[in-house]
Coordinates of N, CA and C in Angstrom, one line a residue:
M269 N -7.8 -19.5 5.7 CA -6.9 -18.4 5.8 C -7.6 -17.1 6.0
I270 N -7.0 -16.2 6.9 CA -7.6 -14.9 7.2 C -6.6 -13.9 6.6
F271 N -7.2 -13.0 5.7 CA -6.4 -12.1 5.0 C -6.7 -10.7 5.5
G272 N -5.7 -9.9 5.9 CA -6.0 -8.5 6.3 C -6.2 -7.6 5.1
S273 N -7.3 -6.8 5.2 CA -7.7 -6.0 4.1 C -7.7 -4.5 4.5
I274 N -7.0 -3.7 3.7 CA -7.1 -2.3 3.9 C -7.8 -1.7 2.7
S275 N -8.9 -1.0 3.0 CA -9.8 -0.5 1.9 C -9.4 0.8 1.4
Y276 N -8.1 1.1 1.1 CA -7.7 2.3 0.4 C -7.7 2.0 -1.1
L277 N -7.8 3.1 -1.8 CA -7.9 2.9 -3.3 C -6.6 2.4 -3.9
N278 N -5.4 2.6 -3.2 CA -4.2 2.1 -3.8 C -4.1 0.6 -3.9
L279 N -5.0 -0.1 -3.1 CA -5.0 -1.6 -3.2 C -6.2 -2.1 -4.1
L280 N -6.9 -1.3 -4.7 CA -8.1 -1.7 -5.5 C -7.7 -2.7 -6.6
P281 N -6.6 -2.5 -7.4 CA -6.3 -3.6 -8.4 C -6.0 -5.0 -7.7
F282 N -5.3 -5.0 -6.6 CA -5.1 -6.3 -5.9 C -6.3 -6.9 -5.4
Q283 N -7.2 -6.1 -4.8 CA -8.5 -6.6 -4.3 C -9.3 -7.2 -5.4
L284 N -9.3 -6.6 -6.5 CA -10.1 -7.1 -7.7 C -9.5 -8.4 -8.2
F285 N -8.1 -8.4 -8.3 CA -7.4 -9.6 -8.7 C -7.7 -10.8 -7.7
L286 N -7.7 -10.5 -6.4 CA -7.9 -11.5 -5.4 C -9.3 -12.1 -5.5
K287 N -10.3 -11.3 -5.7 CA -11.7 -11.7 -5.9 C -11.8 -12.7 -7.1
Q288 N -11.1 -12.3 -8.2 CA -11.2 -13.1 -9.4 C -10.4 -14.4 -9.2
Y289 N -9.3 -14.3 -8.5 CA -8.4 -15.5 -8.2 C -9.2 -16.5 -7.4
L290 N -9.9 -16.1 -6.4 CA -10.6 -17.0 -5.5 C -11.8 -17.6 -6.2
Q291 N -12.4 -17.0 -7.2 CA -13.5 -17.6 -7.9 C -13.1 -18.8 -8.6
N292 N -11.8 -18.9 -8.9 CA -11.3 -20.1 -9.7 C -10.4 -20.9 -8.8
N293 N -10.5 -20.8 -7.5 CA -9.6 -21.5 -6.6 C -10.4 -22.3 -5.6
S294 N -9.9 -23.5 -5.2 CA -10.6 -24.3 -4.3 C -10.6 -23.8 -2.8
A295 N -9.7 -22.8 -2.6 CA -9.5 -22.2 -1.2 C -10.6 -21.2 -0.9
K296 N -11.4 -20.9 -1.9 CA -12.4 -19.8 -1.7 C -13.2 -20.0 -0.4
M297 N -13.7 -21.2 -0.1 CA -14.6 -21.4 1.0 C -13.9 -21.2 2.4
S298 N -12.6 -21.3 2.4 CA -11.8 -21.2 3.7 C -11.1 -19.8 3.8
F299 N -11.5 -18.9 2.9 CA -10.8 -17.6 2.8 C -11.7 -16.6 3.5
R300 N -11.2 -15.8 4.5 CA -11.9 -14.8 5.1 C -11.1 -13.5 5.2
Y301 N -11.8 -12.4 5.3 CA -11.1 -11.1 5.4 C -11.3 -10.5 6.8
K302 N -10.3 -9.7 7.2 CA -10.4 -8.8 8.4 C -10.0 -7.4 7.9
R303 N -11.0 -6.5 8.0 CA -10.7 -5.2 7.4 C -10.4 -4.2 8.6
A304 N -9.4 -3.4 8.3 CA -8.9 -2.4 9.3 C -7.9 -1.4 8.7
V305 N -7.5 -0.4 9.4 CA -6.5 0.5 9.0 C -5.1 -0.1 9.1
P306 N -4.1 0.4 8.4 CA -2.8 -0.2 8.5 C -2.2 -0.5 9.8
T307 N -2.3 0.4 10.8 CA -1.8 0.1 12.1 C -2.4 -1.1 12.8
H308 N -3.7 -1.2 12.6 CA -4.4 -2.4 13.2 C -4.1 -3.7 12.5
I309 N -3.9 -3.6 11.2 CA -3.5 -4.8 10.4 C -2.1 -5.2 10.8
N310 N -1.2 -4.3 11.0 CA 0.1 -4.7 11.5 C 0.1 -5.5 12.8
A311 N -0.7 -5.0 13.7 CA -0.8 -5.6 15.0 C -1.5 -7.0 14.9
S312 N -2.5 -7.1 14.0 CA -3.2 -8.4 13.9 C -2.3 -9.4 13.3
L313 N -1.4 -9.1 12.4 CA -0.5 -10.1 11.8 C 0.5 -10.5 12.9
Q314 N 1.0 -9.5 13.7 CA 1.9 -9.8 14.8 C 1.3 -10.8 15.8
R315 N 0.0 -10.6 16.1 CA -0.7 -11.5 17.1 C -1.2 -12.8 16.5
G316 N -1.0 -12.9 15.2 CA -1.5 -14.2 14.5 C -3.0 -14.2 14.3
E317 N -3.7 -13.1 14.4 CA -5.1 -13.0 14.2 C -5.4 -13.1 12.7
I318 N -4.5 -12.7 11.9 CA -4.6 -12.9 10.4 C -3.3 -13.6 9.9
N319 N -3.4 -14.1 8.7 CA -2.3 -14.9 8.2 C -1.5 -14.2 7.1
A320 N -2.0 -13.2 6.5 CA -1.3 -12.4 5.4 C -2.0 -11.1 5.2
A321 N -1.2 -10.1 4.8 CA -1.7 -8.8 4.5 C -0.6 -7.9 3.9
F322 N -1.0 -6.8 3.3 CA -0.1 -5.7 3.0 C 0.1 -4.9 4.3
I323 N 1.3 -5.0 4.9 CA 1.6 -4.3 6.1 C 2.6 -3.2 5.9
S324 N 2.6 -2.3 6.8 CA 3.6 -1.2 6.8 C 5.0 -1.7 6.6
S325 N 5.7 -1.1 5.7 CA 7.1 -1.6 5.4 C 8.0 -1.6 6.6
I326 N 7.7 -0.6 7.5 CA 8.6 -0.5 8.7 C 8.5 -1.7 9.6
H327 N 7.4 -2.4 9.5 CA 7.2 -3.6 10.3 C 7.6 -4.9 9.6
S328 N 7.8 -4.8 8.3 CA 7.9 -6.0 7.4 C 9.1 -6.9 7.8
P329 N 10.2 -6.4 8.3 CA 11.4 -7.3 8.6 C 11.0 -8.4 9.7
K330 N 9.9 -8.2 10.4 CA 9.5 -9.2 11.4 C 8.9 -10.4 10.8
F331 N 8.5 -10.4 9.5 CA 7.8 -11.4 8.9 C 8.4 -11.9 7.6
R332 N 7.9 -13.0 7.1 CA 8.2 -13.5 5.7 C 7.4 -12.7 4.8
C333 N 8.0 -12.2 3.7 CA 7.4 -11.3 2.8 C 7.6 -11.7 1.3
T334 N 6.7 -11.3 0.5 CA 6.8 -11.5 -1.0 C 7.5 -10.2 -1.6
D335 N 7.6 -10.2 -2.9 CA 8.1 -9.1 -3.6 C 7.0 -8.2 -4.2
L336 N 5.8 -8.2 -3.5 CA 4.7 -7.3 -3.8 C 4.7 -6.2 -2.7
G337 N 4.4 -5.0 -3.1 CA 4.3 -3.9 -2.2 C 3.4 -2.8 -2.7
I338 N 3.4 -1.7 -2.0 CA 2.7 -0.5 -2.5 C 3.9 0.5 -2.6
I339 N 4.2 0.9 -3.8 CA 5.4 1.6 -4.2 C 5.1 2.9 -5.0
A340 N 5.8 3.9 -4.7 CA 5.8 5.2 -5.4 C 7.2 5.5 -6.0
N341 N 7.3 5.7 -7.3 CA 8.6 6.1 -7.8 C 8.9 7.5 -7.5
K342 N 7.9 8.4 -7.5 CA 8.1 9.8 -7.2 C 7.0 10.2 -6.3
N343 N 6.0 10.9 -6.9 CA 4.8 11.4 -6.2 C 3.9 10.2 -5.9
V344 N 3.2 10.2 -4.8 CA 2.2 9.2 -4.5 C 0.8 9.8 -4.3
Y345 N 0.7 11.1 -3.9 CA -0.5 11.9 -3.8 C -1.5 11.5 -2.7
S346 N -1.1 10.4 -2.0 CA -2.0 10.0 -0.9 C -1.3 9.8 0.4
V347 N 0.0 10.3 0.5 CA 0.7 10.4 1.7 C 1.3 11.8 1.8
L348 N 0.6 12.6 2.6 CA 0.9 14.1 2.5 C 1.3 14.6 3.9
L349 N 1.9 15.7 3.9 CA 2.2 16.5 5.1 C 1.6 17.8 5.0
L350 N 0.6 18.1 5.8 CA -0.1 19.3 5.8 C 0.5 20.4 6.6
P351 N 0.4 21.7 6.2 CA 1.1 22.8 6.9 C 0.3 23.1 8.2
Q352 N 0.3 22.2 9.1 CA -0.4 22.4 10.4 C 0.5 22.0 11.5
E353 N 0.0 22.1 12.7 CA 0.8 21.7 13.8 C 1.2 20.2 13.7
S354 N 2.4 19.8 14.0 CA 2.9 18.5 13.8 C 2.0 17.4 14.5
A355 N 1.6 16.4 13.7 CA 0.8 15.3 14.3 C 0.9 14.1 13.4
D356 N 0.9 12.9 14.0 CA 0.9 11.7 13.3 C -0.5 11.4 12.8
D357 N -0.6 10.6 11.7 CA -1.8 10.0 11.3 C -2.0 8.7 12.1
P358 N -3.0 8.5 12.9 CA -3.1 7.3 13.8 C -3.3 6.0 12.9
A359 N -3.7 6.2 11.7 CA -3.8 5.0 10.8 C -2.5 4.5 10.2
S360 N -1.5 5.3 10.3 CA -0.2 5.1 9.7 C 0.9 4.7 10.6
A361 N 1.9 3.9 10.1 CA 3.1 3.6 10.8 C 4.3 4.1 10.0
T362 N 4.4 3.6 8.8 CA 5.6 4.0 7.9 C 5.6 5.5 7.6
S363 N 4.5 6.1 7.3 CA 4.4 7.5 6.8 C 4.8 8.4 7.9
N364 N 4.4 8.1 9.1 CA 4.8 9.0 10.3 C 6.3 9.0 10.5
K365 N 6.9 7.8 10.4 CA 8.3 7.7 10.5 C 9.1 8.4 9.3
L366 N 8.5 8.3 8.1 CA 9.1 8.9 7.0 C 9.2 10.4 7.1
A367 N 8.1 11.0 7.6 CA 8.1 12.5 7.8 C 9.2 12.9 8.8
K368 N 9.4 12.1 9.8 CA 10.5 12.4 10.8 C 11.8 12.3 10.2
L369 N 12.0 11.2 9.4 CA 13.3 11.0 8.8 C 13.7 12.1 7.9
L370 N 12.7 12.7 7.2 CA 12.9 13.7 6.3 C 13.0 15.1 7.0
N371 N 12.9 15.1 8.3 CA 13.0 16.3 9.1 C 12.0 17.3 8.7
L372 N 10.8 16.9 8.5 CA 9.7 17.7 8.0 C 8.6 17.8 9.1
N373 N 8.1 19.0 9.4 CA 7.1 19.2 10.4 C 5.7 19.5 9.8
G374 N 4.7 18.9 10.3 CA 3.4 19.1 9.8 C 2.5 18.0 10.3
K375 N 1.3 18.0 9.7 CA 0.3 16.9 10.1 C 0.3 15.9 9.0
V376 N 0.6 14.6 9.3 CA 0.6 13.5 8.3 C -0.8 13.1 8.0
L377 N -1.1 12.9 6.7 CA -2.4 12.5 6.3 C -2.2 11.5 5.2
I378 N -2.8 10.3 5.4 CA -2.6 9.2 4.4 C -4.0 8.7 3.8
G379 N -3.9 7.9 2.8 CA -5.0 7.2 2.3 C -5.9 8.0 1.4
D380 N -7.2 7.6 1.3 CA -8.2 8.3 0.4 C -8.4 9.7 0.8
A381 N -8.4 10.0 2.2 CA -8.6 11.3 2.6 C -7.5 12.3 2.1
A382 N -6.3 11.8 2.1 CA -5.2 12.6 1.6 C -5.3 12.8 0.1
L383 N -5.7 11.8 -0.6 CA -5.9 11.9 -2.1 C -7.0 13.0 -2.4
K384 N -8.1 12.9 -1.7 CA -9.2 13.9 -1.9 C -8.7 15.3 -1.5
Y385 N -8.0 15.4 -0.4 CA -7.4 16.7 0.0 C -6.6 17.3 -1.1
Y386 N -5.7 16.5 -1.7 CA -4.8 16.9 -2.8 C -5.7 17.4 -4.0
L387 N -6.6 16.5 -4.4 CA -7.4 16.8 -5.6 C -8.3 18.0 -5.5
E388 N -8.6 18.4 -4.2 CA -9.4 19.6 -4.0 C -8.5 20.8 -3.9
G389 N -7.2 20.7 -4.1 CA -6.3 21.8 -4.1 C -5.7 22.2 -2.8
G390 N -5.7 21.2 -1.9 CA -5.2 21.5 -0.6 C -3.6 21.6 -0.6
E391 N -3.1 22.5 0.2 CA -1.6 22.7 0.2 C -1.0 21.6 1.1
A392 N 0.0 21.0 0.5 CA 0.7 19.9 1.3 C 2.0 19.5 0.6
I393 N 2.8 18.8 1.3 CA 4.1 18.2 0.8 C 3.8 16.7 0.6
D394 N 4.2 16.2 -0.6 CA 4.1 14.8 -1.0 C 5.3 14.1 -0.4
L395 N 5.1 13.2 0.6 CA 6.3 12.6 1.3 C 7.1 11.7 0.3
A396 N 6.4 11.0 -0.6 CA 7.2 10.2 -1.5 C 8.0 11.0 -2.4
E397 N 7.5 12.2 -2.8 CA 8.3 13.1 -3.7 C 9.5 13.6 -3.0
E398 N 9.3 14.0 -1.7 CA 10.5 14.5 -0.9 C 11.5 13.4 -0.7
W399 N 11.1 12.2 -0.5 CA 12.0 11.0 -0.3 C 12.9 10.9 -1.6
H400 N 12.2 11.0 -2.8 CA 12.9 10.8 -4.1 C 13.8 11.9 -4.3
K401 N 13.5 13.1 -3.9 CA 14.4 14.3 -4.1 C 15.7 14.1 -3.3
K402 N 15.5 13.5 -2.2 CA 16.7 13.3 -1.3 C 17.5 12.1 -1.6
H403 N 16.9 11.0 -2.0 CA 17.6 9.8 -2.2 C 17.6 9.2 -3.6
H404 N 16.8 9.8 -4.5 CA 16.7 9.3 -5.9 C 16.3 7.9 -5.9
L405 N 15.4 7.4 -5.1 CA 14.9 6.0 -5.0 C 13.4 6.0 -4.8
P406 N 12.8 4.9 -5.3 CA 11.4 4.7 -5.0 C 11.2 4.6 -3.5
F407 N 9.9 4.7 -3.0 CA 9.6 4.5 -1.6 C 8.6 3.4 -1.5
V408 N 8.9 2.4 -0.7 CA 8.0 1.2 -0.5 C 7.2 1.5 0.8
F409 N 5.9 1.7 0.7 CA 5.1 2.0 1.8 C 4.6 0.8 2.5
A410 N 4.4 -0.3 1.8 CA 3.9 -1.5 2.4 C 4.4 -2.7 1.6
R411 N 4.3 -3.9 2.3 CA 4.7 -5.2 1.6 C 3.7 -6.2 2.0
L412 N 3.5 -7.2 1.0 CA 2.6 -8.3 1.3 C 3.4 -9.3 2.1
C413 N 3.1 -9.5 3.4 CA 3.8 -10.4 4.3 C 2.8 -11.4 4.8
Y414 N 3.4 -12.5 5.5 CA 2.5 -13.6 5.9 C 3.2 -14.3 7.1
N415 N 2.4 -15.1 7.8 CA 2.9 -15.9 8.9 C 2.5 -17.4 8.8
K416 N 1.7 -17.7 7.8 CA 1.3 -19.1 7.5 C 1.0 -19.2 6.0
H417 N 0.7 -20.4 5.5 CA 0.3 -20.6 4.1 C 1.3 -20.1 3.1
D418 N 2.6 -20.4 3.4 CA 3.7 -19.8 2.6 C 3.5 -20.0 1.1
E419 N 3.3 -21.3 0.7 CA 3.3 -21.6 -0.7 C 2.1 -21.0 -1.4
Y420 N 1.0 -20.9 -0.7 CA -0.2 -20.3 -1.3 C 0.0 -18.8 -1.5
I421 N 0.5 -18.1 -0.6 CA 0.8 -16.7 -0.7 C 1.8 -16.4 -1.8
K422 N 2.9 -17.2 -1.8 CA 3.9 -17.0 -2.9 C 3.3 -17.2 -4.3
K423 N 2.4 -18.2 -4.4 CA 1.8 -18.5 -5.7 C 0.9 -17.3 -6.1
L424 N 0.1 -16.9 -5.1 CA -0.9 -15.8 -5.3 C -0.1 -14.5 -5.8
S425 N 1.0 -14.2 -5.1 CA 1.7 -13.0 -5.4 C 2.4 -13.0 -6.8
K426 N 2.9 -14.2 -7.2 CA 3.5 -14.4 -8.5 C 2.4 -14.2 -9.6
N427 N 1.2 -14.7 -9.3 CA 0.1 -14.6 -10.3 C -0.3 -13.1 -10.5
F428 N -0.3 -12.4 -9.4 CA -0.7 -11.0 -9.5 C 0.4 -10.2 -10.2
A429 N 1.7 -10.5 -9.9 CA 2.8 -9.8 -10.6 C 2.8 -10.0 -12.1
R430 N 2.3 -11.2 -12.5 CA 2.3 -11.5 -14.0 C 1.2 -10.9 -14.7
K431 N 0.1 -10.6 -13.9 CA -1.2 -10.2 -14.6 C -1.4 -8.7 -14.4
K432 N -1.8 -8.1 -15.5 CA -2.2 -6.7 -15.4 C -3.7 -6.6 -15.2
T433 N -4.2 -6.3 -14.0 CA -5.6 -6.3 -13.7 C -6.3 -5.1 -14.2
K434 N -7.3 -5.3 -15.1 CA -8.0 -4.2 -15.6 C -9.3 -4.0 -14.8
I435 N -9.5 -2.8 -14.4 CA -10.7 -2.5 -13.5 C -11.9 -2.1 -14.4
P436 N -13.0 -2.8 -14.4 CA -14.1 -2.5 -15.2 C -14.7 -1.1 -14.9
Q437 N -15.3 -0.5 -15.9 CA -15.8 0.8 -15.8 C -16.9 0.9 -14.7
Y438 N -17.7 -0.1 -14.5 CA -18.8 0.0 -13.5 C -18.1 0.0 -12.1
L439 N -17.0 -0.7 -11.9 CA -16.4 -0.7 -10.6 C -15.6 0.6 -10.4
L440 N -15.0 1.1 -11.4 CA -14.3 2.5 -11.3 C -15.4 3.5 -10.9
K441 N -16.5 3.5 -11.5 CA -17.5 4.5 -11.2 C -18.0 4.3 -9.8
K442 N -18.2 3.1 -9.4 CA -18.7 2.8 -8.0 C -17.7 3.2 -7.0
E443 N -16.5 2.9 -7.1 CA -15.4 3.2 -6.1 C -15.2 4.7 -6.1
A444 N -15.2 5.3 -7.3 CA -15.0 6.8 -7.4 C -16.1 7.5 -6.6
L445 N -17.3 7.1 -6.8 CA -18.5 7.7 -6.2 C -18.4 7.6 -4.7
K446 N -18.0 6.4 -4.2 CA -17.8 6.1 -2.8 C -16.8 7.0 -2.1
R447 N -15.7 7.3 -2.9 CA -14.6 8.1 -2.3 C -14.7 9.6 -2.6
G448 N -15.7 10.0 -3.4 CA -15.8 11.4 -3.7 C -14.8 11.9 -4.7
V449 N -14.4 11.1 -5.6 CA -13.5 11.5 -6.7 C -14.2 11.0 -8.0
T450 N -13.6 11.4 -9.2 CA -14.1 11.0 -10.5 C -13.4 9.7 -10.9
P451 N -14.0 9.0 -11.8 CA -13.3 7.8 -12.4 C -12.0 8.1 -13.0
K452 N -11.9 9.3 -13.7 CA -10.7 9.7 -14.4 C -9.6 10.0 -13.3
E453 N -10.0 10.7 -12.2 CA -9.0 11.0 -11.1 C -8.5 9.7 -10.5
L454 N -9.4 8.7 -10.3 CA -9.1 7.4 -9.7 C -8.0 6.7 -10.6
T455 N -8.3 6.7 -11.9 CA -7.4 6.0 -12.9 C -6.0 6.7 -12.9
W456 N -6.1 8.0 -12.9 CA -4.8 8.8 -12.8 C -4.0 8.5 -11.6
Y457 N -4.7 8.4 -10.5 CA -4.0 8.1 -9.2 C -3.3 6.8 -9.2
L458 N -4.1 5.8 -9.7 CA -3.5 4.4 -9.7 C -2.4 4.3 -10.7
S459 N -2.3 5.2 -11.7 CA -1.1 5.1 -12.6 C 0.2 5.4 -11.9
H460 N 0.1 6.0 -10.7 CA 1.3 6.4 -9.9 C 1.7 5.3 -8.9
I461 N 0.9 4.3 -8.7 CA 1.1 3.2 -7.8 C 1.7 2.0 -8.5
H462 N 2.7 1.4 -7.9 CA 3.4 0.2 -8.4 C 3.4 -0.8 -7.4
Y463 N 3.4 -2.1 -7.8 CA 3.3 -3.2 -6.9 C 4.5 -4.2 -6.9
N464 N 5.2 -4.2 -7.9 CA 6.4 -5.2 -8.0 C 7.6 -4.5 -7.4
I465 N 8.2 -5.1 -6.3 CA 9.3 -4.6 -5.7 C 10.6 -5.0 -6.5
D466 N 11.0 -4.2 -7.4 CA 12.2 -4.5 -8.2 C 13.5 -4.1 -7.5
W467 N 14.6 -4.3 -8.2 CA 15.9 -4.0 -7.5 C 16.0 -2.6 -7.0
K468 N 15.5 -1.7 -7.7 CA 15.6 -0.3 -7.3 C 14.7 0.0 -6.1
S469 N 13.5 -0.6 -6.1 CA 12.6 -0.5 -4.9 C 13.2 -1.1 -3.7
K470 N 13.9 -2.2 -3.9 CA 14.6 -2.9 -2.8 C 15.6 -2.0 -2.2
R471 N 16.3 -1.3 -3.0 CA 17.4 -0.4 -2.5 C 16.7 0.7 -1.7
G472 N 15.6 1.2 -2.2 CA 14.9 2.3 -1.4 C 14.4 1.8 -0.1
L473 N 13.8 0.5 -0.1 CA 13.4 -0.1 1.2 C 14.5 -0.3 2.1
K474 N 15.6 -0.8 1.6 CA 16.8 -1.0 2.5 C 17.3 0.3 3.1
K475 N 17.3 1.3 2.3 CA 17.8 2.6 2.7 C 16.9 3.1 3.9
F476 N 15.6 3.0 3.7 CA 14.6 3.5 4.7 C 14.8 2.8 6.0
L477 N 14.9 1.4 5.9 CA 15.0 0.6 7.1 C 16.3 0.9 7.8
K478 N 17.3 1.1 7.1 CA 18.7 1.4 7.7 C 18.6 2.8 8.4
L479 N 18.0 3.8 7.8 CA 17.9 5.1 8.4 C 17.0 5.1 9.6
Y480 N 16.0 4.3 9.6 CA 15.1 4.2 10.7 C 15.7 3.6 11.9
R481 N 16.6 2.6 11.7 CA 17.3 2.0 12.8 C 18.2 3.0 13.5

């Protein structure tokens, strides 16, 4: 199996869970990663170059998907609109469309770079917060989808949903140092990210996809 991997902090708990899961699973030897930004991962799943990944929610209707995603109930702090000349983030698919649906102009910035910009006091609009103000619903940025190994992916997603993954201090420090944030800031950020697509998140996703069409 080839799993698409996006190395943003918002997926750190899942990446740690997956590493632990594979250590106790016979599929470890046949499991490989392909690392890329969201737009490239979307295309790789479409072409069949990978078998599963968290992909941009705007592309998820094309695939079979689980009830795992990257979700913000209000603020997300890593999907921002900067007060600059309007420009898409080339790494993003969903966030660029979200800004347009909200009729907001500016430069879209996503991922760890956006989080660091916010933490350093940069001026910006949080797109997840603006979505919530308008629709009073969570926003689903990505979904875990697949094109093969159905039962394996379903089992994996259910295991993650049931388990609260605790990130060891040594890993928090390592990842925080790598991204230029503090361990406390990293933990604070992750407290705003949710992964289980519940009924309210499904309503938010359905609303977004309907508006986009």
